[in-house]
Short mmCIF file of N, CA and C in Angstrom, two decimals:
data_model
loop_
_atom_site.label_atom_id
_atom_site.label_comp_id
_atom_site.label_asym_id
_atom_site.label_seq_id
_atom_site.Cartn_x
_atom_site.Cartn_y
_atom_site.Cartn_z
N UNK R 1 50.77 44.06 -100.46
CA UNK R 1 49.63 44.90 -100.20
C UNK R 1 48.96 45.20 -101.55
N UNK R 2 47.73 44.89 -101.62
CA UNK R 2 47.01 45.05 -102.88
C UNK R 2 46.46 46.45 -103.04
N UNK R 3 46.48 46.92 -104.24
CA UNK R 3 45.85 48.18 -104.63
C UNK R 3 46.38 49.40 -103.89
N UNK R 4 47.64 49.42 -103.52
CA UNK R 4 48.19 50.59 -102.84
C UNK R 4 48.66 51.64 -103.85
N UNK R 5 48.68 51.31 -105.12
CA UNK R 5 49.13 52.26 -106.12
C UNK R 5 48.08 53.32 -106.42
N UNK R 6 46.83 53.00 -106.23
CA UNK R 6 45.75 53.88 -106.66
C UNK R 6 45.07 54.62 -105.52
N UNK R 7 45.73 54.80 -104.40
CA UNK R 7 45.12 55.49 -103.27
C UNK R 7 45.18 56.99 -103.52
N UNK R 8 44.02 57.62 -103.46
CA UNK R 8 43.95 59.08 -103.65
C UNK R 8 44.17 59.76 -102.31
N UNK R 9 44.92 60.85 -102.34
CA UNK R 9 45.16 61.60 -101.11
C UNK R 9 43.90 62.33 -100.70
N UNK R 10 43.79 62.61 -99.40
CA UNK R 10 42.63 63.32 -98.89
C UNK R 10 42.78 64.80 -99.15
N UNK R 11 41.68 65.42 -99.50
CA UNK R 11 41.66 66.86 -99.72
C UNK R 11 41.35 67.61 -98.44
N UNK R 12 41.03 68.88 -98.56
CA UNK R 12 40.73 69.68 -97.38
C UNK R 12 39.43 69.24 -96.71
N UNK R 13 39.33 69.55 -95.42
CA UNK R 13 38.16 69.24 -94.63
C UNK R 13 37.60 70.55 -94.09
N UNK R 14 36.31 70.78 -94.28
CA UNK R 14 35.65 71.99 -93.80
C UNK R 14 34.82 71.62 -92.58
N UNK R 15 35.13 72.23 -91.43
CA UNK R 15 34.39 71.97 -90.19
C UNK R 15 33.49 73.17 -89.94
N UNK R 16 32.20 72.90 -89.74
CA UNK R 16 31.22 73.98 -89.59
C UNK R 16 30.35 73.72 -88.38
N UNK R 17 29.67 74.79 -87.92
CA UNK R 17 28.69 74.66 -86.83
C UNK R 17 27.29 74.85 -87.38
N UNK R 18 27.08 75.90 -88.15
CA UNK R 18 25.78 76.16 -88.77
C UNK R 18 25.92 75.90 -90.27
N UNK R 19 25.03 75.09 -90.80
CA UNK R 19 25.15 74.67 -92.20
C UNK R 19 24.95 75.85 -93.15
N UNK R 20 23.81 76.48 -93.14
CA UNK R 20 23.49 77.65 -93.96
C UNK R 20 23.91 77.47 -95.43
N UNK R 21 23.71 76.27 -95.97
CA UNK R 21 24.03 76.00 -97.36
C UNK R 21 25.48 75.64 -97.62
N UNK R 22 26.27 75.50 -96.60
CA UNK R 22 27.69 75.21 -96.76
C UNK R 22 27.93 73.82 -97.33
N UNK R 23 27.17 72.83 -96.85
CA UNK R 23 27.35 71.46 -97.36
C UNK R 23 26.99 71.37 -98.83
N UNK R 24 25.93 72.05 -99.23
CA UNK R 24 25.54 72.02 -100.64
C UNK R 24 26.56 72.73 -101.51
N UNK R 25 27.20 73.75 -100.97
CA UNK R 25 28.19 74.49 -101.74
C UNK R 25 29.45 73.66 -101.99
N UNK R 26 29.84 72.84 -101.02
CA UNK R 26 31.09 72.09 -101.13
C UNK R 26 30.92 70.67 -101.63
N UNK R 27 29.70 70.17 -101.76
CA UNK R 27 29.55 68.75 -102.09
C UNK R 27 29.93 68.42 -103.53
N UNK R 28 29.91 69.39 -104.43
CA UNK R 28 30.26 69.11 -105.82
C UNK R 28 31.72 69.38 -106.14
N UNK R 29 32.48 69.84 -105.17
CA UNK R 29 33.91 70.06 -105.39
C UNK R 29 34.63 68.77 -105.01
N UNK R 30 35.31 68.12 -105.96
CA UNK R 30 35.93 66.83 -105.64
C UNK R 30 37.07 66.99 -104.64
N UNK R 31 37.12 66.08 -103.67
CA UNK R 31 38.19 66.05 -102.69
C UNK R 31 37.91 66.80 -101.41
N UNK R 32 36.91 67.66 -101.39
CA UNK R 32 36.60 68.43 -100.19
C UNK R 32 35.50 67.72 -99.41
N UNK R 33 35.74 67.53 -98.12
CA UNK R 33 34.76 66.91 -97.24
C UNK R 33 34.29 67.93 -96.22
N UNK R 34 33.07 67.75 -95.73
CA UNK R 34 32.52 68.63 -94.70
C UNK R 34 32.19 67.80 -93.47
N UNK R 35 32.25 68.45 -92.29
CA UNK R 35 31.96 67.75 -91.05
C UNK R 35 31.42 68.76 -90.04
N UNK R 36 30.38 68.35 -89.32
CA UNK R 36 29.81 69.20 -88.27
C UNK R 36 30.70 69.12 -87.04
N UNK R 37 30.84 70.23 -86.34
CA UNK R 37 31.77 70.30 -85.20
C UNK R 37 31.31 69.40 -84.04
N UNK R 38 30.02 69.16 -83.90
CA UNK R 38 29.53 68.29 -82.83
C UNK R 38 29.78 66.81 -83.13
N UNK R 39 29.99 66.48 -84.39
CA UNK R 39 30.20 65.08 -84.80
C UNK R 39 31.60 64.87 -85.34
N UNK R 40 32.59 65.47 -84.68
CA UNK R 40 33.97 65.35 -85.16
C UNK R 40 34.45 63.91 -85.06
N UNK R 41 35.19 63.48 -86.07
CA UNK R 41 35.69 62.13 -86.17
C UNK R 41 37.20 62.20 -86.34
N UNK R 42 37.94 61.50 -85.51
CA UNK R 42 39.39 61.55 -85.57
C UNK R 42 39.92 60.97 -86.87
N UNK R 43 39.25 59.98 -87.42
CA UNK R 43 39.72 59.40 -88.67
C UNK R 43 39.51 60.33 -89.86
N UNK R 44 38.62 61.29 -89.73
CA UNK R 44 38.49 62.30 -90.78
C UNK R 44 39.47 63.45 -90.56
N UNK R 45 39.75 63.78 -89.28
CA UNK R 45 40.71 64.84 -88.99
C UNK R 45 42.14 64.41 -89.31
N UNK R 46 42.48 63.18 -88.99
CA UNK R 46 43.83 62.66 -89.24
C UNK R 46 43.69 61.28 -89.88
N UNK R 47 43.42 61.21 -91.19
CA UNK R 47 43.18 59.91 -91.82
C UNK R 47 44.43 59.03 -91.79
N UNK R 48 44.23 57.80 -91.40
CA UNK R 48 45.34 56.85 -91.33
C UNK R 48 46.28 57.12 -90.17
N UNK R 49 45.89 57.96 -89.25
CA UNK R 49 46.75 58.27 -88.12
C UNK R 49 47.83 59.29 -88.43
N UNK R 50 47.77 59.91 -89.61
CA UNK R 50 48.77 60.90 -90.00
C UNK R 50 48.22 62.29 -89.76
N UNK R 51 48.87 63.02 -88.87
CA UNK R 51 48.44 64.38 -88.55
C UNK R 51 48.93 65.31 -89.65
N UNK R 52 48.16 66.32 -89.97
CA UNK R 52 48.61 67.30 -90.94
C UNK R 52 47.62 67.53 -92.07
N UNK R 53 46.40 67.10 -91.93
CA UNK R 53 45.40 67.37 -92.96
C UNK R 53 45.00 68.83 -92.91
N UNK R 54 44.77 69.42 -94.06
CA UNK R 54 44.37 70.82 -94.15
C UNK R 54 42.91 70.93 -93.73
N UNK R 55 42.66 71.59 -92.60
CA UNK R 55 41.32 71.72 -92.05
C UNK R 55 40.93 73.18 -92.06
N UNK R 56 39.78 73.47 -92.65
CA UNK R 56 39.24 74.83 -92.69
C UNK R 56 38.12 74.90 -91.66
N UNK R 57 38.29 75.78 -90.67
CA UNK R 57 37.31 75.95 -89.60
C UNK R 57 36.49 77.20 -89.87
N UNK R 58 35.17 77.10 -89.75
CA UNK R 58 34.36 78.31 -89.79
C UNK R 58 34.46 78.97 -88.42
N UNK R 59 34.13 80.25 -88.37
CA UNK R 59 34.26 80.98 -87.11
C UNK R 59 33.31 80.43 -86.05
N UNK R 60 32.10 80.08 -86.46
CA UNK R 60 31.13 79.55 -85.48
C UNK R 60 31.57 78.18 -84.95
N UNK R 61 32.23 77.38 -85.78
CA UNK R 61 32.72 76.07 -85.32
C UNK R 61 33.87 76.24 -84.34
N UNK R 62 34.73 77.20 -84.59
CA UNK R 62 35.86 77.43 -83.70
C UNK R 62 35.39 77.94 -82.34
N UNK R 63 34.35 78.77 -82.34
CA UNK R 63 33.80 79.27 -81.08
C UNK R 63 33.06 78.17 -80.33
N UNK R 64 32.52 77.21 -81.04
CA UNK R 64 31.78 76.11 -80.43
C UNK R 64 32.70 75.14 -79.67
N UNK R 65 33.99 75.13 -80.02
CA UNK R 65 34.93 74.23 -79.37
C UNK R 65 35.03 74.49 -77.87
N UNK R 66 34.95 75.76 -77.45
CA UNK R 66 35.00 76.07 -76.02
C UNK R 66 33.79 75.51 -75.29
N UNK R 67 32.62 75.52 -75.94
CA UNK R 67 31.44 74.93 -75.31
C UNK R 67 31.55 73.42 -75.23
N UNK R 68 32.13 72.81 -76.26
CA UNK R 68 32.25 71.35 -76.29
C UNK R 68 33.28 70.83 -75.30
N UNK R 69 34.47 71.41 -75.30
CA UNK R 69 35.57 70.86 -74.51
C UNK R 69 35.96 71.71 -73.32
N UNK R 70 35.47 72.94 -73.24
CA UNK R 70 35.83 73.81 -72.13
C UNK R 70 37.26 74.29 -72.25
N UNK R 71 37.83 74.72 -71.14
CA UNK R 71 39.23 75.12 -71.11
C UNK R 71 39.84 74.54 -69.84
N UNK R 72 41.10 74.88 -69.58
CA UNK R 72 41.74 74.37 -68.38
C UNK R 72 41.12 74.96 -67.13
N UNK R 73 40.57 76.15 -67.26
CA UNK R 73 40.00 76.83 -66.09
C UNK R 73 38.52 76.54 -65.89
N UNK R 74 37.78 76.34 -66.98
CA UNK R 74 36.34 76.12 -66.86
C UNK R 74 35.96 74.80 -67.53
N UNK R 75 35.04 74.05 -66.96
CA UNK R 75 34.63 72.78 -67.56
C UNK R 75 33.73 72.99 -68.78
N UNK R 76 33.49 71.92 -69.49
CA UNK R 76 32.62 71.96 -70.66
C UNK R 76 31.18 72.23 -70.24
N UNK R 77 30.48 73.01 -71.06
CA UNK R 77 29.07 73.28 -70.76
C UNK R 77 28.15 72.26 -71.42
N UNK R 78 28.63 71.52 -72.41
CA UNK R 78 27.79 70.55 -73.11
C UNK R 78 28.03 69.11 -72.65
N UNK R 79 29.27 68.79 -72.26
CA UNK R 79 29.58 67.45 -71.77
C UNK R 79 29.60 67.48 -70.25
N UNK R 80 28.91 66.58 -69.65
CA UNK R 80 28.77 66.59 -68.20
C UNK R 80 30.07 66.14 -67.52
N UNK R 81 30.65 67.02 -66.70
CA UNK R 81 31.84 66.69 -65.93
C UNK R 81 33.11 66.53 -66.73
N UNK R 82 33.22 67.15 -67.91
CA UNK R 82 34.42 67.01 -68.73
C UNK R 82 35.32 68.23 -68.56
N UNK R 83 36.57 68.01 -68.21
CA UNK R 83 37.59 69.04 -68.15
C UNK R 83 38.73 68.64 -69.07
N UNK R 84 39.41 69.63 -69.65
CA UNK R 84 40.60 69.33 -70.43
C UNK R 84 41.68 68.79 -69.50
N UNK R 85 42.46 67.81 -69.94
CA UNK R 85 43.52 67.29 -69.08
C UNK R 85 44.61 68.33 -68.85
N UNK R 86 45.11 68.38 -67.63
CA UNK R 86 46.18 69.31 -67.27
C UNK R 86 47.53 68.74 -67.68
N UNK R 87 48.44 69.58 -68.16
CA UNK R 87 49.80 69.09 -68.45
C UNK R 87 50.51 68.74 -67.15
N UNK R 88 51.22 67.62 -67.13
CA UNK R 88 51.89 67.16 -65.91
C UNK R 88 53.22 67.86 -65.69
N UNK R 89 53.93 68.19 -66.76
CA UNK R 89 55.24 68.82 -66.63
C UNK R 89 55.10 70.33 -66.77
N UNK R 90 55.66 71.07 -65.83
CA UNK R 90 55.63 72.53 -65.93
C UNK R 90 56.71 73.02 -66.89
N UNK R 91 57.88 72.37 -66.89
CA UNK R 91 58.98 72.72 -67.78
C UNK R 91 59.22 71.53 -68.70
N UNK R 92 59.01 71.71 -69.99
CA UNK R 92 59.10 70.59 -70.92
C UNK R 92 60.47 70.47 -71.56
N UNK R 93 61.44 71.30 -71.18
CA UNK R 93 62.79 71.21 -71.71
C UNK R 93 63.52 70.09 -70.96
N UNK R 94 63.37 68.86 -71.45
CA UNK R 94 63.89 67.69 -70.75
C UNK R 94 65.41 67.67 -70.73
N UNK R 95 66.05 68.13 -71.80
CA UNK R 95 67.51 68.16 -71.84
C UNK R 95 68.09 69.04 -70.76
N UNK R 96 67.50 70.21 -70.57
CA UNK R 96 67.97 71.12 -69.53
C UNK R 96 67.71 70.55 -68.14
N UNK R 97 66.59 69.87 -67.97
CA UNK R 97 66.29 69.27 -66.67
C UNK R 97 67.29 68.18 -66.30
N UNK R 98 67.67 67.35 -67.27
CA UNK R 98 68.60 66.26 -66.98
C UNK R 98 70.01 66.78 -66.69
N UNK R 99 70.37 67.91 -67.26
CA UNK R 99 71.70 68.48 -67.04
C UNK R 99 71.78 69.38 -65.82
N UNK R 100 70.66 69.63 -65.16
CA UNK R 100 70.67 70.54 -64.01
C UNK R 100 71.36 69.89 -62.81
N UNK R 101 71.88 70.73 -61.95
CA UNK R 101 72.61 70.26 -60.77
C UNK R 101 71.70 69.54 -59.78
N UNK R 102 70.45 69.94 -59.68
CA UNK R 102 69.54 69.31 -58.74
C UNK R 102 69.29 67.84 -59.09
N UNK R 103 69.24 67.54 -60.37
CA UNK R 103 68.99 66.17 -60.82
C UNK R 103 70.26 65.33 -60.73
N UNK R 104 71.42 65.91 -61.03
CA UNK R 104 72.68 65.17 -61.07
C UNK R 104 73.14 64.72 -59.69
N UNK R 105 72.69 65.36 -58.64
CA UNK R 105 73.15 65.00 -57.29
C UNK R 105 72.60 63.68 -56.85
#
């Protein structure tokens, strides 16, 4: 693999809803990236498929997530017909489920 020695790690990511000079404030700080909440990109949130990047959310961006994706009880107001997927398992303790008497019979 060529040039793997010089890969720089990703810095923090600032997610915003209203710019209000935020992009200009952070553009000269090396390593910090900015992203609008409506244009979220998975490769910027988790570069290389590795979860755990330090993400700074503004309050307006965090509140905008409910409008974008909705909740389990209410659909999205911005995306037509989009609901969050429901979890299929009610009890996620798989070890306890496999050891239960109902399953062993």
